[in-house]
Amino acid sequence: MTPTGISVSPALQEPKKLPAPAKRRVPLSGLLRSVGTRILRSLLLFVAVTITVFGLSALIPGDPAVSLAGEGATPEAIAAIRTQLGLGKPWYEQYFSWTNGVLHGDLGTSFFYHTPVSDLVMSRLPVTLSLALFAIIAAVVFGILAGLLSATRRGRLADKITTVISTVGIATPNFWVGMILLILFSLNWHIFPAVGYTPITKNAGSWFMHLVLPAIALAAAAGAELQRQTRSSVSEILSQDYIRTARAQGLTRRKVLWQRALKNGAPPLATVVGFQTAVLLGGSVVVEKVFSLPGVGTLAIDSVTLKDLPILQAVVLLNACFVIIINFATDLIYTVLNPKVRI
Amino acid sequence: MAGLAILCILAVVAIVAPWITPYDPNATDLNTVLLQPGAPGHLLGTDELGRDVASRLLVGGRVSLIAALQGTGIALVIGVPLGLVSGFFGAWVDKVIMFVTDALMSFPALLLAMAIAGILGPNLTNAMTAIGLSTAPRAIRLVRGSVLGIREETYIEAARSIGTPSYQIVFRHILPNVLAPLVVFAAILAGTVMLIEAGLSFIGLGVQPPEASWGAMLGSAFTYISRSPWLAVFPGVCIAISVLALNVLGDGVRDSIGKKVRR
């Protein structure tokens, strides 16, 4: 009993000596851990992608060397292909030798052009990258602006018109959009050049003019998808209580839209942009053909026609690597934009 | 409903196409080459070999629609069982299936389909197999996502507690509940498959001449684009209308069942 008459448990009278604090490791911040996990995952995906691309050769019907050499090929040509692909060796040896080459920038030698595939791809890459970049920027700018227009004027004429355009845009083959643009703006009105490409280093104006139509054709579906996503996510945010509060506090409509609605709607948009970029890379193959752009896509189509397996493998691998990098970047942007996500 | 109505009309036209074409769609006539639309006897004109465009559109539509069904069917046949297994059993099975799915989704579908179709050899069956394989990962993801939600429901727990075997739970309780989002997905996927098929046929990897499909018609129209631009108009419009109808149908079913299905 204490002097006050209240009994106190012995545990309270003599507090237990706390054990000395263990040496605590400084925890990695959520963001860093997330980045680490993502990098590891991307590397594993790269390995899986190389296995898939290498495995494409297993789909060749019959003897791959005979099939790839084509009709009327000489025994020497068949033997050369057999040696290059290492067909006599076990599959895992072939795989490791091919992957080792890929990691050192050696993508093999073209059966048709007899030059290193990496040189061929690198010479075509600026065309495809210019086109893809142009198209992504066009899709993001027009898609988001159209989506904001729809979200802020929901149910009104502007919303109806943009929604109809985007619904049609999603359903239309990009190469057909390209053909129609070609007919109207090149063949009929002679505003843009019909075919070909000028490097930006030679003539920036001509480079721009050659890319406008293919980029619009390629961006149409991606822009339409972004319009839909922006419309739905921004409309949802605009109906939230905190937006009403912000408006009641005197924030202008424009500030609410740009600083609150778009900022909070950005994470799902980043995901859509990432996914659409991957779709767009695939679509660029056919669009390049329509506008006779000497890019990687045209090279891929030619390689299919010529049965040039090393080129085909290189182009497919390159595109998959781009998609892995884009997905990694998208996840990262998503994580930065939305701190709740620390996967 | 509008999407469904358009699809029904397209399906009926596709079924009766061989009997209602005004001309043999593959019959060439070098005296009537590249006639403009509205020419006597040829409502939509003729192509570079004098073949009637309207007849080829009708028969080509049949090929394009069947191709869309084939491609979607292959994607679902691969995707649904794998998605069910992945979602229901979880653990390492799920991890492995999801990793392979992610790896396959790293390839742009059109490019992967082009590579597979190119290697297997250019014909429609190979093209549809390639498209089915390339789009199957999307089906796996969708089914898995739906199963994950259903797996935690009380009735599944109840079925487990009375000792119902796993396969019965999957087929009797989970699969019927996955069907609604799957129908929505299948409609939208069929539209995507149709677009990819058009792209493959355009570059010569789909249906082979003299057979027609809308994509292949665009491919041959492209060669004569400066001389006869109208040839490029009708097949493209037909593709857009069909894909639009499929998308509208998918959206309509989704809205009516009141569930958000991730594309």
Coordinates of C-alpha atoms in Angstrom, one line a residue, chain A residues 164-284:
Chain A
V164 CA -18.4 10.4 -80.9
I165 CA -15.1 11.2 -82.5
S166 CA -13.1 9.2 -79.9
T167 CA -15.5 6.3 -80.1
V168 CA -15.0 6.2 -83.9
G169 CA -11.3 6.8 -83.5
I170 CA -10.9 3.7 -81.3
A171 CA -12.7 1.5 -83.9
T172 CA -10.8 2.7 -86.9
P173 CA -7.6 0.9 -88.2
N174 CA -4.7 3.3 -87.9
F175 CA -3.3 2.4 -91.3
W176 CA -6.7 3.2 -92.9
V177 CA -6.8 6.6 -91.2
G178 CA -3.3 7.0 -92.7
M179 CA -4.6 6.1 -96.2
I180 CA -7.5 8.5 -96.0
L181 CA -5.2 11.3 -94.8
L182 CA -2.8 10.5 -97.6
I183 CA -5.6 10.7 -100.2
L184 CA -6.9 14.0 -98.8
F185 CA -3.9 15.9 -97.7
S186 CA -1.2 14.6 -100.1
L187 CA -2.8 13.4 -103.3
N188 CA -5.8 15.8 -103.5
W189 CA -4.7 19.0 -101.7
H190 CA -0.9 18.6 -101.9
I191 CA -0.4 20.1 -98.4
F192 CA 1.9 17.3 -97.0
P193 CA 4.4 15.0 -98.8
A194 CA 2.9 11.6 -99.6
V195 CA 5.8 9.3 -98.8
G196 CA 9.4 9.3 -97.7
Y197 CA 11.4 10.8 -94.9
T198 CA 14.0 13.5 -94.3
P199 CA 16.3 13.2 -91.3
I200 CA 16.0 16.1 -88.8
T201 CA 19.7 16.8 -89.2
K202 CA 19.3 17.5 -92.9
N203 CA 16.1 19.6 -93.0
A204 CA 14.0 20.0 -89.8
G205 CA 11.1 21.5 -91.8
S206 CA 10.9 18.7 -94.2
W207 CA 11.3 16.2 -91.3
F208 CA 8.3 17.7 -89.6
M209 CA 6.2 17.8 -92.8
H210 CA 6.9 14.1 -93.6
L211 CA 5.9 13.0 -90.1
V212 CA 2.6 15.0 -89.6
L213 CA 0.3 12.6 -91.4
P214 CA 1.8 9.3 -90.1
A215 CA 1.9 10.7 -86.6
I216 CA -1.8 11.7 -86.7
A217 CA -2.8 8.3 -88.1
L218 CA -0.8 6.6 -85.4
A219 CA -2.1 8.9 -82.6
A220 CA -5.8 8.7 -83.5
A221 CA -6.6 5.6 -81.5
A222 CA -4.3 6.4 -78.6
G223 CA -5.7 9.9 -78.4
A224 CA -9.2 8.6 -78.4
E225 CA -8.5 6.2 -75.6
L226 CA -6.9 9.0 -73.6
Q227 CA -9.9 11.2 -74.2
R228 CA -12.2 8.5 -72.8
Q229 CA -10.0 7.9 -69.7
T230 CA -9.5 11.6 -69.0
R231 CA -13.3 12.2 -69.3
S232 CA -14.2 9.5 -66.9
S233 CA -11.6 10.1 -64.3
V234 CA -11.9 13.9 -64.3
S235 CA -15.7 13.8 -64.2
E236 CA -15.5 11.5 -61.2
I237 CA -13.1 13.8 -59.4
L238 CA -15.2 16.9 -60.3
S239 CA -18.2 15.4 -58.5
Q240 CA -16.2 14.9 -55.2
D241 CA -16.9 16.9 -52.1
Y242 CA -13.4 18.4 -51.9
I243 CA -13.8 20.0 -55.3
R244 CA -17.0 21.5 -54.1
T245 CA -15.2 22.8 -51.0
A246 CA -12.4 24.2 -53.1
R247 CA -14.9 26.1 -55.3
A248 CA -16.8 27.3 -52.2
Q249 CA -13.5 28.7 -50.9
G250 CA -13.3 30.8 -54.0
L251 CA -10.9 28.9 -56.2
T252 CA -11.5 29.6 -59.8
R253 CA -12.9 26.9 -62.1
R254 CA -9.7 26.8 -64.0
K255 CA -7.5 26.4 -60.9
V256 CA -9.8 23.6 -59.6
L257 CA -9.5 21.9 -62.9
W258 CA -5.8 22.1 -63.4
Q259 CA -4.5 22.0 -59.8
R260 CA -7.0 19.5 -58.2
A261 CA -8.9 17.5 -60.8
L262 CA -6.1 16.9 -63.3
K263 CA -3.5 16.3 -60.7
N264 CA -5.6 13.7 -58.9
G265 CA -6.7 12.1 -62.2
A266 CA -3.1 11.9 -63.4
P267 CA -2.1 8.4 -62.1
P268 CA -4.6 6.4 -64.1
L269 CA -3.8 8.6 -67.1
A270 CA -0.1 7.7 -66.8
T271 CA -1.0 4.0 -67.0
V272 CA -3.1 4.6 -70.1
V273 CA -0.3 6.6 -71.7
G274 CA 2.1 3.7 -71.0
F275 CA -0.2 1.1 -72.4
Q276 CA -1.1 3.1 -75.4
T277 CA 2.6 3.7 -76.2
A278 CA 3.1 0.0 -76.4
V279 CA 0.1 -0.4 -78.7
L280 CA 1.4 2.5 -80.7
L281 CA 4.8 0.9 -81.2
G282 CA 3.1 -2.2 -82.7
G283 CA 0.8 0.0 -84.9
S284 CA 3.7 2.0 -86.3

